[in-house]
């Protein structure tokens, strides 16, 4: 497609996405793009034009809304057969703008396809061979036999009382003193993120996030019409000076943070950093959503109390998850909050999906009370430590000079910064071909911009696989470094 | 509390809720309300002032935000101990305005308390004695044994393929021809409602709803910052003239409707009405969310095709639920949609909570495939028909002259209109004392205004209980009718 950046920038009276849409329409009309032909992927065109991916996505949405193009998830955007004339039988449904933006966001996710034999170091999904599946099945069978049909009623929005009690006992003994009535069970910590965001922010508001941050929180914010205000991550955690500036902005309503085993970086902040962060939140009057999704997985060093444990003002909503410490399939997470925040979270939960499935919550309660969860955790931690060591060792042995990485004390992920000017998104296709998968750093950026970093996980791959994976990655990186000067010309972060 | 309507209306430059908050503040300062004293319930004050309940709720929220009053769910709103001075240790968290409004909405729900021995005709929760709990437990045990730990992984956002396939087979044979890839499983039809609303509308938009309508859809809309545009229900369904006028309004993005076994009315529309409704939706370009939550429960008469079955333009998103035909505790519902709507719903589902619990979906698939669900339905329908007949019979025998009611051909609910000028919300306390529970009509109104109607259900109560319940209800109504002229002076709808 012939397409000039200059032309777009010159006519500055019109929004840029409209200008892009106009250009594409003109190209189609002049025969530069034929019916059925594929438009360039959003990220490619955004790069070529030096604009945000959202801008291109909006242009494509406008073209789709007018029937000029048709989009299909995972396949791309194509010139419609009869541009401008919607099909007689197909009614044009107008989606909410957030839904349209979310579709564009989903289209921009990296697709790994069927990379058979590739070492899976991209995923944070724990290896099913680690799940105590049989014990859980027996617990489920037991609670359903004892509970009978009453367990198949709606639960209350707060969730199964036995699990709230067992979980607060467990947390109080380990990391966070908490009362059962401060626990709101939810449909995975993912739902917890959405509910907590909705507690503090509505469409048009902004949320402060670490950058890089958990990519699904970016999707959750987008789906709620929230802007993201990125705050840079340092080696020791959030840049607190930048944080204060961001939290002072009136449109920023809340901070989402992962102080322990950060995703994607794997780093953990000190107690001192946590206290300073809380003081900034108090000073600026902004609450904190603390995602503690991997907090159960410390295999080394001493834990600092979570933000929720240091908070004396009730400004922290803490997220707990069973998805990483046990398995994700029960879809059980928890919000831990105080006072009116509990009431408001319950109202939001009720308005969203009434309640969760009691049988799964009851089975987890049984699993905690019987001590089976308590016996599972040290086994898992030992195994993870071995995997981390194998991964660190392989990085040391194989990666080219100038590569840097973090050393997590728990969790499943390591953050790697490559030398030179490699955009890790560009590297992904080579890596897939070379038999190794990773998560490119750009997907953890609010604006999806290029990154020389990548996340490696030891959730799915075992020790020997990790060694092979890093060897393959190192080869791919060296190959790229040899031809880097020609390929990379942009500034990378 | 001394409080004058005139004073509020005279100073018209300021928003009414602010004026109300000012008046309350003044009353507190002048000693008219002491620390710890309770403010009037929102609905009472709204009535006295002749304003919307939301307006009063907003005033209370403002007062709470400034520390003048404190609210507590289920207990009420109280003058703070040191009005204006927030407690030194308690940080004042500022919630999103939608969360505050939702708290007020939850506070206004009728509370039935512990009405021991009262006949439960208020609830739409099916009687647990009807659940095939043992069969489900066995199915769950079986699929977990066969599926092993892989069933405890995250699912895909669309849900378990086997259940999508079994459900589309089942629906295609009964009411709605559908392909497995048109099915998006969700966490109960309640989550389906939220997702479908978010597909079409964002904060500030409006949704058209029947009036009366399912009260939880009003909560879901409120939680999403959506306005509701009520369209009156007639005996034969939505008033189509009024509907067209409402759907023509640009801010109204979608219609939520229950054409089969309407909640709360129990009525079902004709095929002709459905076709006319679809034509209006096409003409105005507005999509439809069709809630088919009780469609499996027809025990009499012949079914018209659902809107989704008559729709040739892909403008209907259909909601299916297992909560009423089987049990609610699996939290499995389904959205049935076409084309891009499926993609967008999947993106919303992913951004909301990633995926549902596979074990429960797999067990339901087993339950459908083994024919157990198919054998359960006719048993349930037979039983419901008996209950409905008992209820109709009791109404005929006991209720005072002038009482009118609907005759549902399926589902769990009957809509009763009382003679005279009784506000059924006012009647509820007497009914609880008299040993019978019902849902007052006001809770199905967008603005919560008074109603002379009430919903009786035969979900929880068995035939003999239903007879006793109606006898008790009739007594309470007669008592009230005797003193009605003094009590009721407002127009009722």
PDB file of C-alpha atoms in Angstrom, chain A residues 9-119:
ATOM      1  CA  UNK A   9       0.782  15.178   9.100  1.00  0.00           C
ATOM      2  CA  UNK A  10       0.247  18.123   6.783  1.00  0.00           C
ATOM      3  CA  UNK A  11      -3.523  18.325   7.083  1.00  0.00           C
ATOM      4  CA  UNK A  12      -3.559  18.961  10.768  1.00  0.00           C
ATOM      5  CA  UNK A  13      -7.091  20.283  11.225  1.00  0.00           C
ATOM      6  CA  UNK A  14      -8.590  16.772  11.248  1.00  0.00           C
ATOM      7  CA  UNK A  15      -7.936  14.077  13.917  1.00  0.00           C
ATOM      8  CA  UNK A  16      -5.054  11.892  12.834  1.00  0.00           C
ATOM      9  CA  UNK A  17      -7.103   8.677  12.814  1.00  0.00           C
ATOM     10  CA  UNK A  18      -9.593  10.307  10.433  1.00  0.00           C
ATOM     11  CA  UNK A  19      -6.749  11.395   8.192  1.00  0.00           C
ATOM     12  CA  UNK A  20      -5.446   7.848   8.124  1.00  0.00           C
ATOM     13  CA  UNK A  21      -8.908   6.486   7.338  1.00  0.00           C
ATOM     14  CA  UNK A  22      -9.275   9.078   4.539  1.00  0.00           C
ATOM     15  CA  UNK A  23      -5.957   8.063   3.047  1.00  0.00           C
ATOM     16  CA  UNK A  24      -6.885   4.405   3.047  1.00  0.00           C
ATOM     17  CA  UNK A  25     -10.259   5.170   1.494  1.00  0.00           C
ATOM     18  CA  UNK A  26      -8.525   7.203  -1.201  1.00  0.00           C
ATOM     19  CA  UNK A  27      -6.074   4.358  -1.818  1.00  0.00           C
ATOM     20  CA  UNK A  28      -8.947   1.914  -2.234  1.00  0.00           C
ATOM     21  CA  UNK A  29     -10.864   4.219  -4.555  1.00  0.00           C
ATOM     22  CA  UNK A  30      -7.797   4.789  -6.699  1.00  0.00           C
ATOM     23  CA  UNK A  31      -7.307   1.036  -6.995  1.00  0.00           C
ATOM     24  CA  UNK A  32      -4.218   0.913  -4.771  1.00  0.00           C
ATOM     25  CA  UNK A  33      -5.932  -1.705  -2.615  1.00  0.00           C
ATOM     26  CA  UNK A  34      -8.309  -4.223  -4.162  1.00  0.00           C
ATOM     27  CA  UNK A  35     -11.404  -5.867  -2.675  1.00  0.00           C
ATOM     28  CA  UNK A  36     -10.372  -8.718  -0.391  1.00  0.00           C
ATOM     29  CA  UNK A  37      -6.841  -7.412  -0.031  1.00  0.00           C
ATOM     30  CA  UNK A  38      -5.396  -7.275   3.442  1.00  0.00           C
ATOM     31  CA  UNK A  39      -4.546  -4.002   5.155  1.00  0.00           C
ATOM     32  CA  UNK A  40      -1.183  -3.810   6.935  1.00  0.00           C
ATOM     33  CA  UNK A  41      -1.257  -5.047  10.570  1.00  0.00           C
ATOM     34  CA  UNK A  42      -2.045  -2.203  12.976  1.00  0.00           C
ATOM     35  CA  UNK A  43       1.341  -2.269  14.655  1.00  0.00           C
ATOM     36  CA  UNK A  44       3.222  -2.168  11.341  1.00  0.00           C
ATOM     37  CA  UNK A  45       1.286   0.797  10.028  1.00  0.00           C
ATOM     38  CA  UNK A  46       1.560   2.587  13.377  1.00  0.00           C
ATOM     39  CA  UNK A  47       5.327   2.221  13.234  1.00  0.00           C
ATOM     40  CA  UNK A  48       5.541   3.346   9.651  1.00  0.00           C
ATOM     41  CA  UNK A  49       3.509   6.442  10.423  1.00  0.00           C
ATOM     42  CA  UNK A  50       5.111   7.060  13.816  1.00  0.00           C
ATOM     43  CA  UNK A  51       1.718   7.155  15.511  1.00  0.00           C
ATOM     44  CA  UNK A  52       0.154   5.282  18.400  1.00  0.00           C
ATOM     45  CA  UNK A  53      -1.351   1.860  17.634  1.00  0.00           C
ATOM     46  CA  UNK A  54      -4.659   3.049  19.051  1.00  0.00           C
ATOM     47  CA  UNK A  55      -4.771   5.743  16.393  1.00  0.00           C
ATOM     48  CA  UNK A  56      -4.457   3.229  13.578  1.00  0.00           C
ATOM     49  CA  UNK A  57      -6.947   0.935  15.324  1.00  0.00           C
ATOM     50  CA  UNK A  58      -9.438   3.799  15.458  1.00  0.00           C
ATOM     51  CA  UNK A  59      -8.941   4.470  11.754  1.00  0.00           C
ATOM     52  CA  UNK A  60      -9.595   0.794  10.970  1.00  0.00           C
ATOM     53  CA  UNK A  61     -12.679   0.850  13.195  1.00  0.00           C
ATOM     54  CA  UNK A  62     -14.030   3.859  11.329  1.00  0.00           C
ATOM     55  CA  UNK A  63     -13.475   2.092   8.026  1.00  0.00           C
ATOM     56  CA  UNK A  64     -15.170  -1.027   9.392  1.00  0.00           C
ATOM     57  CA  UNK A  65     -18.116   1.007  10.660  1.00  0.00           C
ATOM     58  CA  UNK A  66     -18.643   2.480   7.200  1.00  0.00           C
ATOM     59  CA  UNK A  67     -18.389  -0.955   5.596  1.00  0.00           C
ATOM     60  CA  UNK A  68     -15.185  -0.091   3.729  1.00  0.00           C
ATOM     61  CA  UNK A  69     -13.194  -2.870   5.395  1.00  0.00           C
ATOM     62  CA  UNK A  70     -13.952  -5.995   7.391  1.00  0.00           C
ATOM     63  CA  UNK A  71     -11.969  -7.209  10.380  1.00  0.00           C
ATOM     64  CA  UNK A  72     -11.621 -10.694  11.677  1.00  0.00           C
ATOM     65  CA  UNK A  73      -9.863 -11.553  14.920  1.00  0.00           C
ATOM     66  CA  UNK A  74      -6.574 -13.321  14.366  1.00  0.00           C
ATOM     67  CA  UNK A  75      -6.760 -12.905  10.589  1.00  0.00           C
ATOM     68  CA  UNK A  76      -6.595  -9.177  10.022  1.00  0.00           C
ATOM     69  CA  UNK A  77      -8.462  -6.398   8.258  1.00  0.00           C
ATOM     70  CA  UNK A  78      -9.517  -6.720   4.642  1.00  0.00           C
ATOM     71  CA  UNK A  79     -10.973  -4.409   2.009  1.00  0.00           C
ATOM     72  CA  UNK A  80     -14.688  -5.179   1.799  1.00  0.00           C
ATOM     73  CA  UNK A  81     -16.021  -6.741  -1.374  1.00  0.00           C
ATOM     74  CA  UNK A  82     -18.320  -3.847  -2.068  1.00  0.00           C
ATOM     75  CA  UNK A  83     -16.657  -1.027  -0.149  1.00  0.00           C
ATOM     76  CA  UNK A  84     -19.131   1.454   1.265  1.00  0.00           C
ATOM     77  CA  UNK A  85     -22.170  -0.721   0.553  1.00  0.00           C
ATOM     78  CA  UNK A  86     -23.027  -2.785   3.631  1.00  0.00           C
ATOM     79  CA  UNK A  87     -24.332  -6.228   2.748  1.00  0.00           C
ATOM     80  CA  UNK A  88     -28.078  -6.356   2.330  1.00  0.00           C
ATOM     81  CA  UNK A  89     -28.553  -9.118   4.879  1.00  0.00           C
ATOM     82  CA  UNK A  90     -25.939  -8.042   7.411  1.00  0.00           C
ATOM     83  CA  UNK A  91     -27.163  -5.465   9.843  1.00  0.00           C
ATOM     84  CA  UNK A  92     -24.417  -3.124  10.960  1.00  0.00           C
ATOM     85  CA  UNK A  93     -24.195  -3.374  14.735  1.00  0.00           C
ATOM     86  CA  UNK A  94     -22.675  -0.376  16.388  1.00  0.00           C
ATOM     87  CA  UNK A  95     -20.583  -1.508  19.341  1.00  0.00           C
ATOM     88  CA  UNK A  96     -19.577   0.632  22.265  1.00  0.00           C
ATOM     89  CA  UNK A  97     -16.278   2.436  21.553  1.00  0.00           C
ATOM     90  CA  UNK A  98     -14.611   0.567  24.434  1.00  0.00           C
ATOM     91  CA  UNK A  99     -15.604  -2.756  22.843  1.00  0.00           C
ATOM     92  CA  UNK A 100     -14.118  -1.630  19.522  1.00  0.00           C
ATOM     93  CA  UNK A 101     -10.883  -0.542  21.184  1.00  0.00           C
ATOM     94  CA  UNK A 102     -10.710  -3.824  23.045  1.00  0.00           C
ATOM     95  CA  UNK A 103     -11.032  -5.737  19.764  1.00  0.00           C
ATOM     96  CA  UNK A 104      -8.064  -3.788  18.422  1.00  0.00           C
ATOM     97  CA  UNK A 105      -6.120  -4.509  21.633  1.00  0.00           C
ATOM     98  CA  UNK A 106      -6.799  -8.224  21.299  1.00  0.00           C
ATOM     99  CA  UNK A 107      -5.699  -8.155  17.669  1.00  0.00           C
ATOM    100  CA  UNK A 108      -2.365  -6.696  18.753  1.00  0.00           C
ATOM    101  CA  UNK A 109      -1.536  -9.548  21.185  1.00  0.00           C
ATOM    102  CA  UNK A 110       1.383 -11.669  20.054  1.00  0.00           C
ATOM    103  CA  UNK A 111       0.175 -14.949  18.530  1.00  0.00           C
ATOM    104  CA  UNK A 112       2.401 -17.921  19.118  1.00  0.00           C
ATOM    105  CA  UNK A 113       0.493 -20.267  16.869  1.00  0.00           C
ATOM    106  CA  UNK A 114       1.374 -23.915  16.996  1.00  0.00           C
ATOM    107  CA  UNK A 115       5.066 -23.788  17.726  1.00  0.00           C
ATOM    108  CA  UNK A 116       5.540 -27.494  18.200  1.00  0.00           C
ATOM    109  CA  UNK A 117       8.565 -28.473  20.192  1.00  0.00           C
ATOM    110  CA  UNK A 118       9.269 -24.875  21.191  1.00  0.00           C
ATOM    111  CA  UNK A 119      10.258 -24.346  24.831  1.00  0.00           C
TER     112      UNK A 119
END
